[in-house]
Coordinates of C-alpha atoms in Angstrom, one line a residue:
M105 CA 43.1 -28.5 -87.4
E106 CA 40.0 -26.3 -87.5
E107 CA 37.6 -29.4 -87.5
H108 CA 38.9 -30.4 -84.0
Q109 CA 38.1 -27.1 -82.2
P110 CA 34.7 -28.3 -80.7
I111 CA 36.4 -31.3 -79.1
K112 CA 38.9 -29.1 -77.5
G113 CA 36.0 -26.9 -76.2
K114 CA 34.5 -30.0 -74.4
L115 CA 37.8 -30.7 -72.7
K116 CA 38.1 -27.1 -71.6
L117 CA 34.5 -27.3 -70.2
K118 CA 35.4 -30.3 -68.0
T119 CA 38.6 -28.5 -66.9
Y120 CA 36.7 -25.4 -65.9
F121 CA 34.1 -27.4 -63.8
A122 CA 37.0 -29.3 -62.1
I123 CA 38.8 -26.0 -61.2
A124 CA 35.6 -24.4 -60.0
S125 CA 34.7 -27.4 -57.8
V126 CA 38.2 -27.5 -56.3
I127 CA 38.0 -23.8 -55.5
G128 CA 34.5 -24.2 -53.9
L129 CA 35.6 -27.1 -51.8
L130 CA 38.7 -25.3 -50.6
N131 CA 36.6 -22.3 -49.6
L132 CA 34.0 -24.5 -47.9
L133 CA 36.7 -26.3 -45.9
G134 CA 38.1 -22.9 -44.9
M135 CA 34.8 -21.6 -43.7
L136 CA 34.0 -24.8 -41.7
L137 CA 37.4 -24.5 -40.0
L138 CA 36.6 -20.9 -39.2
A139 CA 33.2 -21.8 -37.8
F140 CA 34.7 -24.5 -35.5
D141 CA 37.2 -22.0 -34.2
I142 CA 34.6 -19.5 -33.0
K143 CA 33.6 -19.7 -29.3
S144 CA 30.9 -17.1 -28.8
A145 CA 27.2 -18.2 -28.8
L146 CA 26.4 -16.0 -31.8
Y147 CA 29.6 -16.8 -33.7
P148 CA 28.4 -20.3 -35.0
T149 CA 25.3 -18.7 -36.6
I150 CA 27.4 -15.9 -38.1
A151 CA 30.0 -18.4 -39.4
L152 CA 27.2 -20.6 -40.9
T153 CA 25.7 -17.6 -42.6
V154 CA 29.1 -16.7 -44.1
V155 CA 29.5 -20.3 -45.3
I156 CA 26.1 -20.3 -47.0
N157 CA 26.8 -17.0 -48.7
L158 CA 30.2 -18.1 -49.8
L159 CA 28.9 -21.4 -51.1
V160 CA 26.3 -19.6 -53.1
M161 CA 28.9 -17.3 -54.5
F162 CA 31.4 -20.1 -55.3
F163 CA 28.7 -22.3 -56.9
G164 CA 27.7 -19.3 -59.0
I165 CA 31.3 -18.6 -60.0
A166 CA 31.8 -22.3 -60.8
I167 CA 28.7 -22.5 -63.0
R168 CA 29.6 -19.1 -64.6
I169 CA 33.2 -20.2 -65.4
G170 CA 32.0 -23.5 -66.8
I171 CA 29.3 -22.0 -68.9
E172 CA 31.5 -19.1 -70.1
G173 CA 34.1 -21.7 -71.2
M174 CA 31.4 -23.6 -73.2
L175 CA 30.2 -20.3 -74.7
K176 CA 33.7 -19.4 -75.7
D177 CA 34.0 -22.7 -77.6
M178 CA 30.5 -22.4 -79.1
K179 CA 31.2 -18.9 -80.3
S180 CA 34.4 -20.2 -81.8
F181 CA 32.4 -22.9 -83.5
V182 CA 29.9 -20.3 -84.7
K183 CA 32.7 -18.2 -86.1
Y184 CA 34.0 -21.2 -88.1
S185 CA 30.4 -22.0 -89.1
E186 CA 30.1 -18.5 -90.5
E187 CA 33.1 -19.2 -92.7
W188 CA 31.6 -22.5 -93.7
K189 CA 28.5 -20.8 -94.9
S190 CA 30.4 -19.4 -97.9
S191 CA 32.1 -22.7 -98.6
K192 CA 31.1 -25.5 -100.8
Y193 CA 29.9 -27.6 -97.8
I194 CA 26.7 -25.6 -97.0
T195 CA 23.8 -27.8 -96.6
E196 CA 20.3 -27.6 -95.0
E197 CA 21.4 -29.9 -92.2
F198 CA 24.3 -27.6 -91.4
T199 CA 21.9 -24.6 -91.2
R200 CA 19.7 -26.5 -88.7
V201 CA 22.7 -27.4 -86.6
H202 CA 23.8 -23.8 -86.7
Q203 CA 20.4 -22.6 -85.5
E204 CA 20.4 -25.1 -82.7
L205 CA 23.8 -24.0 -81.6
F206 CA 22.7 -20.4 -81.7
N207 CA 19.7 -21.2 -79.4
L208 CA 22.0 -23.2 -77.1
S209 CA 24.3 -20.2 -76.9
N210 CA 21.4 -17.9 -75.8
Y211 CA 20.3 -20.6 -73.3
F212 CA 23.7 -20.6 -71.7
D213 CA 23.8 -16.8 -71.7
D214 CA 20.6 -16.9 -69.7
L215 CA 22.1 -19.5 -67.3
V216 CA 25.2 -17.3 -66.9
N217 CA 23.1 -14.3 -66.0
Y218 CA 21.1 -16.4 -63.5
A219 CA 24.3 -17.7 -62.0
Q220 CA 25.6 -14.2 -61.7
E221 CA 22.4 -13.1 -59.9
M222 CA 22.8 -16.0 -57.5
E223 CA 26.3 -14.9 -56.9
Q224 CA 24.9 -11.5 -55.8
L225 CA 22.3 -13.2 -53.6
S226 CA 19.6 -12.0 -55.9
F227 CA 17.0 -14.7 -56.8
R228 CA 14.2 -14.6 -59.4
E229 CA 11.8 -17.1 -60.7
R230 CA 12.8 -18.7 -64.1
T231 CA 10.5 -20.3 -66.7
I232 CA 11.6 -23.9 -67.0
K233 CA 11.0 -25.6 -70.4
E234 CA 10.1 -29.2 -70.5
G235 CA 13.1 -31.4 -70.5
D236 CA 15.5 -28.6 -69.3
R237 CA 17.1 -30.6 -66.5
L238 CA 20.0 -28.2 -66.1
G239 CA 17.8 -25.2 -65.9
A240 CA 15.4 -27.0 -63.5
A241 CA 18.3 -28.1 -61.3
L242 CA 19.8 -24.6 -61.3
S243 CA 16.3 -23.1 -60.5
S244 CA 15.8 -25.6 -57.7
M245 CA 19.2 -24.7 -56.3
G246 CA 18.3 -21.0 -56.5
I247 CA 15.0 -21.6 -54.6
K248 CA 16.8 -23.5 -51.9
L249 CA 19.5 -20.9 -51.6
R250 CA 16.8 -18.2 -51.5
K251 CA 15.0 -20.0 -48.7
S252 CA 18.3 -20.4 -46.9
A253 CA 19.1 -16.7 -47.4
E254 CA 15.7 -15.7 -46.1
E255 CA 16.1 -18.0 -43.1
D256 CA 19.5 -16.6 -42.5
Q257 CA 18.1 -13.0 -42.6
R258 CA 15.4 -13.9 -40.1
T259 CA 18.0 -15.5 -37.8
Q260 CA 20.2 -12.4 -38.1
W261 CA 17.1 -10.2 -37.4
A262 CA 16.3 -12.2 -34.3
N263 CA 19.9 -12.3 -33.0
A264 CA 20.3 -8.6 -33.6
G265 CA 17.0 -8.0 -31.7
L266 CA 18.1 -10.1 -28.7
A267 CA 21.4 -8.3 -28.6
N268 CA 19.7 -4.9 -28.8
F269 CA 17.3 -5.7 -26.0
S270 CA 20.0 -7.2 -23.9
S271 CA 21.8 -3.8 -24.2
L272 CA 18.5 -2.1 -23.3
F273 CA 18.1 -4.2 -20.2
R274 CA 21.6 -3.1 -19.0
K275 CA 20.9 0.5 -19.8
T276 CA 17.6 0.6 -17.9
D277 CA 18.9 -1.2 -14.8
H278 CA 18.6 2.0 -12.8
L279 CA 14.9 2.4 -13.6
N280 CA 12.0 1.1 -11.5
I281 CA 9.7 -1.6 -13.0
S282 CA 7.3 1.0 -14.5
G283 CA 10.1 2.9 -16.2
F284 CA 11.6 -0.3 -17.5
C285 CA 8.3 -1.5 -18.9
D286 CA 7.6 1.8 -20.6
Q287 CA 11.0 1.8 -22.3
F288 CA 10.7 -1.9 -23.3
V289 CA 7.3 -1.7 -25.0
S290 CA 8.3 1.4 -26.9
D291 CA 11.4 -0.3 -28.3
L292 CA 9.5 -3.6 -29.0
A293 CA 6.7 -1.9 -30.9
K294 CA 9.3 -0.2 -33.2
Y295 CA 11.4 -3.3 -33.7
I296 CA 8.5 -5.7 -34.7
N297 CA 6.5 -2.9 -36.4
A298 CA 3.5 -3.3 -34.0
N299 CA 0.8 -0.7 -33.5
Q300 CA 0.1 -1.3 -29.9
V301 CA 2.0 -3.0 -27.1
A302 CA 1.3 -3.3 -23.4
I303 CA 3.0 -5.2 -20.6
H304 CA 1.2 -6.4 -17.5
V305 CA 2.9 -7.4 -14.3
T306 CA 1.5 -9.7 -11.6
E307 CA 1.5 -8.6 -8.0
Q308 CA -0.3 -9.3 -4.7
A309 CA -3.2 -6.9 -3.9
P310 CA -3.5 -5.7 -0.3
E311 CA -6.6 -7.9 0.0
G312 CA -4.5 -11.0 -0.7
Y313 CA -5.6 -11.9 -4.3
T314 CA -3.3 -12.0 -7.4
R315 CA -3.9 -9.1 -9.8
I316 CA -2.4 -8.3 -13.2
V317 CA -1.5 -4.6 -13.5
M318 CA -0.5 -2.7 -16.6
K319 CA 3.0 -1.2 -16.0
G320 CA 3.9 0.0 -19.5
S321 CA 2.0 0.7 -22.7
Y322 CA 2.7 2.0 -26.2
A323 CA 0.0 3.8 -28.3
Y324 CA -2.9 2.9 -25.9
G325 CA -5.6 5.4 -25.4
R326 CA -6.5 7.0 -22.1
K327 CA -9.6 4.8 -21.6
K328 CA -7.7 1.6 -22.2
F329 CA -4.9 2.7 -19.9
M330 CA -7.3 3.5 -17.1
E331 CA -8.5 -0.1 -17.1
H332 CA -5.1 -1.2 -16.0
E333 CA -5.9 -4.0 -13.5
V334 CA -7.4 -7.4 -14.2
R335 CA -7.8 -10.5 -12.1
V336 CA -6.7 -14.0 -12.9
G337 CA -9.0 -15.5 -15.5
E338 CA -10.6 -12.2 -16.5
G339 CA -10.4 -11.3 -20.2
L340 CA -7.7 -12.5 -22.6
V341 CA -4.9 -11.3 -20.4
G342 CA -6.2 -13.1 -17.3
Q343 CA -6.9 -16.2 -19.4
A344 CA -3.4 -16.2 -20.8
Y345 CA -2.1 -16.0 -17.3
L346 CA -4.3 -18.9 -16.2
E347 CA -3.4 -21.2 -19.1
R348 CA 0.2 -20.2 -19.4
K349 CA -0.1 -20.4 -23.2
P350 CA 0.2 -17.8 -25.9
I351 CA -3.1 -16.5 -27.5
Y352 CA -3.1 -15.4 -31.2
L353 CA -6.2 -13.7 -32.5
K354 CA -6.8 -13.1 -36.1
D355 CA -10.5 -12.3 -35.7
V356 CA -10.4 -9.5 -33.2
P357 CA -13.7 -8.3 -31.5
S358 CA -14.6 -4.8 -32.4
D359 CA -14.7 -3.8 -28.6
F360 CA -11.4 -5.3 -27.7
C361 CA -9.2 -2.3 -28.5
R362 CA -8.8 0.4 -31.2
I363 CA -5.7 1.8 -32.8
T364 CA -5.9 5.6 -33.0
S365 CA -4.0 8.0 -35.2
G366 CA -4.4 11.5 -36.5
L367 CA -6.5 10.2 -39.4
G368 CA -8.9 8.2 -37.3
E369 CA -9.1 4.9 -35.5
A370 CA -9.5 1.2 -36.4
V371 CA -9.6 -2.3 -34.9
P372 CA -6.3 -4.2 -35.2
S373 CA -6.3 -7.3 -37.4
N374 CA -4.1 -9.4 -35.2
V375 CA -3.5 -9.6 -31.4
Y376 CA -0.8 -11.7 -29.8
I377 CA -0.9 -12.3 -26.1
L378 CA 2.1 -14.0 -24.4
P379 CA 2.4 -15.0 -20.7
L380 CA 5.8 -14.2 -19.3
V381 CA 7.0 -17.2 -17.3
Y382 CA 10.2 -17.4 -15.2
N383 CA 11.0 -20.3 -12.8
D384 CA 7.7 -21.9 -13.6
E385 CA 5.8 -18.8 -12.4
V386 CA 3.9 -16.3 -14.5
R387 CA 5.6 -12.9 -13.9
G388 CA 3.5 -10.9 -16.4
V389 CA 1.6 -10.9 -19.7
L390 CA 2.7 -9.2 -22.9
E391 CA 0.0 -7.9 -25.2
I392 CA 0.7 -6.9 -28.9
A393 CA -1.8 -5.6 -31.5
S394 CA -1.1 -4.9 -35.1
F395 CA -2.7 -4.5 -38.6
H396 CA -0.3 -6.9 -40.2
I397 CA -0.1 -10.7 -39.7
F398 CA 2.5 -11.9 -37.3
E399 CA 4.9 -14.3 -39.0
D400 CA 6.0 -17.5 -37.2
F401 CA 9.6 -16.2 -36.8
E402 CA 8.3 -12.9 -35.2
M403 CA 6.2 -14.8 -32.7
A404 CA 9.2 -17.2 -32.0
F405 CA 11.4 -14.1 -31.4
V406 CA 8.8 -12.5 -29.0
Q407 CA 8.6 -15.8 -27.1
Q408 CA 12.4 -16.0 -26.8
L409 CA 12.5 -12.4 -25.7
G410 CA 9.6 -12.9 -23.3
E411 CA 11.7 -15.4 -21.3
E412 CA 14.4 -12.7 -20.7
V413 CA 11.7 -10.1 -20.0
A414 CA 10.2 -12.4 -17.4
A415 CA 13.6 -12.8 -15.7
M416 CA 14.1 -9.0 -15.8
I417 CA 10.6 -8.4 -14.2
D418 CA 11.4 -11.0 -11.5
S419 CA 14.8 -9.3 -10.7
R420 CA 13.2 -5.8 -10.8
V421 CA 10.4 -6.9 -8.4
V422 CA 12.9 -8.5 -6.1
K423 CA 15.1 -5.4 -6.3
E424 CA 12.2 -3.1 -5.6
H425 CA 11.0 -5.3 -2.7
T426 CA 14.5 -5.3 -1.3
N427 CA 14.8 -1.6 -1.7
M428 CA 11.5 -1.1 0.0
L429 CA 12.6 -3.3 2.9
L430 CA 15.9 -1.4 3.0
E431 CA 14.0 1.9 3.1
E432 CA 11.7 0.6 5.8
S433 CA 14.7 -0.7 7.7
M434 CA 16.5 2.7 7.3
K435 CA 13.3 4.5 8.3
Q436 CA 12.9 2.3 11.4
K437 CA 16.6 2.8 12.2
Q438 CA 16.2 6.5 11.9
E439 CA 13.1 6.4 14.0
L440 CA 14.9 4.2 16.5
E441 CA 17.8 6.6 16.5
A442 CA 15.5 9.5 16.9
S443 CA 13.7 7.7 19.8
E444 CA 17.0 6.9 21.4
E445 CA 18.1 10.5 21.0
E446 CA 14.8 11.7 22.5
L447 CA 15.0 9.1 25.3
R448 CA 18.6 10.2 25.9
Q449 CA 17.5 13.8 26.0
N450 CA 14.6 12.9 28.3
I451 CA 17.0 10.9 30.6
E452 CA 19.4 13.9 30.6
E453 CA 16.5 16.2 31.4
M454 CA 15.2 13.8 34.1
Q455 CA 18.7 13.6 35.5
A456 CA 19.0 17.4 35.4
T457 CA 15.5 17.7 37.0
Q458 CA 16.4 15.1 39.6
E459 CA 19.6 16.9 40.3
E460 CA 17.7 20.2 40.5
L461 CA 15.2 18.6 42.8
E462 CA 17.9 17.2 45.0
R463 CA 19.6 20.5 45.0
M464 CA 16.3 22.2 45.9
K465 CA 15.6 19.5 48.5
R466 CA 19.0 20.1 50.0
E467 CA 18.4 23.8 49.9
E468 CA 14.9 23.3 51.4
Q469 CA 16.4 21.0 54.1
D470 CA 19.1 23.6 54.7
T471 CA 16.5 26.3 54.8
Y472 CA 14.2 24.2 57.0
S473 CA 17.0 23.4 59.3
K474 CA 17.9 27.0 59.4
M475 CA 14.3 28.0 60.0
M476 CA 13.9 25.3 62.7
K477 CA 17.0 26.5 64.3
Q478 CA 15.7 30.0 64.1
L479 CA 12.3 28.9 65.4
Q480 CA 13.9 27.0 68.2
A481 CA 16.0 30.0 69.0
Q482 CA 13.0 32.3 68.8
K483 CA 11.0 29.8 70.8
Q484 CA 13.7 29.6 73.4
M485 CA 13.9 33.4 73.4
V486 CA 10.2 33.7 73.7
T487 CA 10.2 31.1 76.5
E488 CA 12.9 32.9 78.3
V489 CA 10.9 36.2 77.9
L490 CA 7.7 34.5 79.0
D491 CA 9.5 33.1 82.1
E492 CA 10.2 36.7 83.1
V493 CA 6.6 37.6 82.8
E494 CA 4.6 37.6 86.1
G495 CA 1.9 35.0 85.9
K496 CA 1.1 32.2 83.6
V497 CA 1.5 32.5 79.8
Y498 CA 0.7 29.7 77.4
I499 CA -0.3 28.9 73.8
K500 CA -2.7 26.1 72.8
D501 CA -3.0 24.7 69.3
H502 CA -6.3 24.2 67.4
E503 CA -7.0 21.0 69.4
G504 CA -6.5 22.7 72.8
K505 CA -3.1 21.1 73.4
F506 CA -0.3 23.0 75.1
Y507 CA 2.2 24.2 72.5
L508 CA 4.2 26.9 74.4
F509 CA 4.3 27.9 78.0
N510 CA 6.4 29.5 80.7
K511 CA 7.8 28.2 84.0
A512 CA 4.9 29.6 85.9
V513 CA 2.5 27.2 84.1
L514 CA 4.8 24.3 84.9
N515 CA 5.1 25.3 88.5
D516 CA 1.3 25.7 88.7
Y517 CA 0.6 22.3 87.2
G518 CA 3.6 20.7 89.0
V519 CA 4.9 18.9 85.9
T520 CA 7.9 19.1 83.5
A521 CA 7.8 20.7 80.1
D522 CA 7.9 17.3 78.3
H523 CA 5.0 16.1 80.3
L524 CA 2.9 19.2 79.6
R525 CA 3.7 19.7 75.9
G526 CA 1.1 18.1 73.6
R527 CA -1.4 17.6 76.4
D528 CA -4.8 19.3 77.0
D529 CA -6.7 20.2 80.2
S530 CA -8.3 16.7 80.4
S531 CA -4.9 15.4 81.7
F532 CA -5.2 17.6 84.8
F533 CA -8.9 18.3 85.4
E534 CA -12.0 16.2 85.4
Y535 CA -13.5 15.6 82.0
E536 CA -16.5 17.9 82.3
V537 CA -14.4 20.7 83.7
A538 CA -11.8 20.3 81.0
K539 CA -14.5 20.1 78.3
G540 CA -16.0 23.4 79.7
Y541 CA -12.6 25.1 79.4
W542 CA -12.0 23.9 75.9
D543 CA -15.6 24.8 74.6
A544 CA -15.1 28.3 75.8
E545 CA -11.6 28.6 74.3
K546 CA -12.8 27.1 71.0
E547 CA -15.5 29.7 70.8
I548 CA -12.9 32.4 71.3
I549 CA -10.8 30.9 68.4
Q550 CA -13.8 30.7 66.1
E551 CA -15.1 34.2 66.9
G552 CA -11.7 35.8 66.9
K553 CA -12.3 37.9 69.9
T554 CA -10.3 38.7 73.0
V555 CA -12.0 37.6 76.3
Y556 CA -11.1 38.9 79.8
S557 CA -12.3 37.0 82.9
L558 CA -11.8 36.8 86.7
E559 CA -11.9 33.1 87.7
R560 CA -11.4 31.0 90.8
V561 CA -9.2 27.9 90.2
E562 CA -8.4 25.2 92.6
V563 CA -5.1 23.4 91.9
N564 CA -3.7 20.9 94.3
E565 CA -6.4 21.7 96.9
Q566 CA -5.3 25.3 96.8
E567 CA -7.8 28.1 96.0
K568 CA -6.5 30.8 93.7
F569 CA -8.0 33.7 91.8
W570 CA -6.8 34.6 88.3
L571 CA -7.2 37.5 86.1
I572 CA -7.3 35.7 82.7
T573 CA -6.9 37.1 79.2
K574 CA -7.5 34.8 76.2
L575 CA -7.3 35.7 72.5
P576 CA -6.9 33.8 69.2
M577 CA -3.4 33.5 67.8
K578 CA -1.9 31.8 64.7
I579 CA 0.7 29.3 65.4
P580 CA 3.7 29.9 63.1
T581 CA 4.8 26.3 62.6
T582 CA 1.4 24.8 61.7
G583 CA -0.4 27.8 60.2
E584 CA -3.5 26.9 62.3
M585 CA -5.3 29.2 64.7
G586 CA -4.7 28.5 68.3
L587 CA -5.2 30.3 71.6
L588 CA -2.9 32.7 73.7
G589 CA -3.7 32.6 77.3
I590 CA -2.3 35.0 80.0
Q591 CA -3.2 34.3 83.6
R592 CA -2.0 36.6 86.5
E593 CA -2.8 35.5 90.1
V594 CA -4.7 38.3 91.9
T595 CA -5.7 36.3 95.1
S596 CA -3.9 38.6 97.6
V597 CA -4.9 41.8 95.8
L598 CA -8.5 40.7 95.4
K599 CA -8.8 39.6 99.1
G600 CA -7.0 42.7 100.4
N601 CA -8.9 45.2 98.3
P602 CA -12.7 44.6 98.0
G603 CA -13.0 47.4 95.4
Y604 CA -10.6 45.7 93.0
I605 CA -13.4 44.1 91.1
D606 CA -14.9 47.5 90.4
I607 CA -11.6 48.7 89.1
L608 CA -11.4 45.7 86.8
K609 CA -14.8 46.3 85.5
K610 CA -13.9 49.9 84.6
Q611 CA -10.6 48.8 83.0
Y612 CA -12.1 45.9 81.1
P613 CA -15.8 46.6 80.5
S614 CA -16.4 43.2 78.9
I615 CA -14.7 41.2 81.7
R616 CA -16.4 38.2 83.0
I617 CA -16.6 37.8 86.8
M618 CA -16.8 34.1 87.3
I619 CA -16.5 34.1 91.2
E620 CA -19.0 34.4 94.0
E621 CA -18.7 37.2 96.6
D622 CA -18.8 34.9 99.6
A623 CA -15.7 33.2 98.1
L624 CA -13.7 36.4 98.7
T625 CA -14.9 36.6 102.4
A626 CA -13.9 33.1 103.0

């Protein structure tokens, strides 16, 4: 019975591998079904990662179970072999076989340990002996699983980064483009372990050309930040914009930029410059400097992230432009409303002024009407008074035209009031005579003196003598200086009393005697 124990161990080994394979296939099938059932964009990647991990675990378990079964049988064989050493069947050949089995047991112990390490997703390099196909296959599988795990870690890192930055984009939606860029470059530098990061945004200069302006920076010195504007084609940033292709420098010029810390400053080893393209237009340029080499998966991540950043820049620029237009529109609206209010106030003031002017005009008209009525009444009263005066009384304006007169004047001239008013002496006397009268009267108005005279006047072929008094007088209605004339007929007195002239001379020393003595005897 004891001689058949190794054969049973071989059967058990096959059974263990079969069981492990079935378990691995069932778990693989379950994971695949789980992966097909997930709908989110990130779920397939997560499901694939879980499947890979489970496959590694199950393969490790299967190998470990199989090998452990074999070891159990081998240890049983070794146990019996120890008993055989003291028996009569000990031979040199048996000792060699025993040593080989012991080595094989150690070999499988090493394989079990390696399988257990793979089960824990821990991979190490193994020394493969010549002809060790099982060990080589197991090491090859470990290398492939390690690469798969590393790729999975990079994928998880990139997906987590995209998710984090998507959350950042939502949280910074209220910021302007400068605030968004500052927050973005700070988070990006920390996530990819970069030493310097800057983001440049394209915009139109007032002069009309396209310029690339730094809107956000991380760990850039003041001198570098002051040089914040470049044109298309200038420097590496302008060249990246022009070519629309990433630029990766491993041999950085000493004057390009310097990374400064409290311990000093140094030139970065690597610089990665990426144009940010959205809708086939370059919206900006991302500039990253670091001491360490950028891995391919890191640059791929930055390129994928750059597409979202370009879209965010485009939306922020459109939003800011829209807000600017809205602010201008609101400002214009407020200015228009203010102008309308000012115009309304001006119209109201004009209306009030017009109403006040109309009121004043009505008051003036009323006052003028009252004054005219008063003047007419006063004029009528004066006329009535003058009519009671003996002799002629009249007032001439500054042009020598009759303005006011009594009935004696009308009777003397033999005309009506309407015919006399507004006329001068030229309408009743010859031109030269009338001109002589007006020249004398105008001199009285200009000199402002009162003149007394005794004159002979012939009216309607009748000779009459008049004692005349003329003096300047201001006409109330026009404000101009005119002439007041008072003429009293003294024909009968003068002819009946020859000494009357002497009496007049005594009474009016400056009187002008404008008659001849023979005219009195006639």
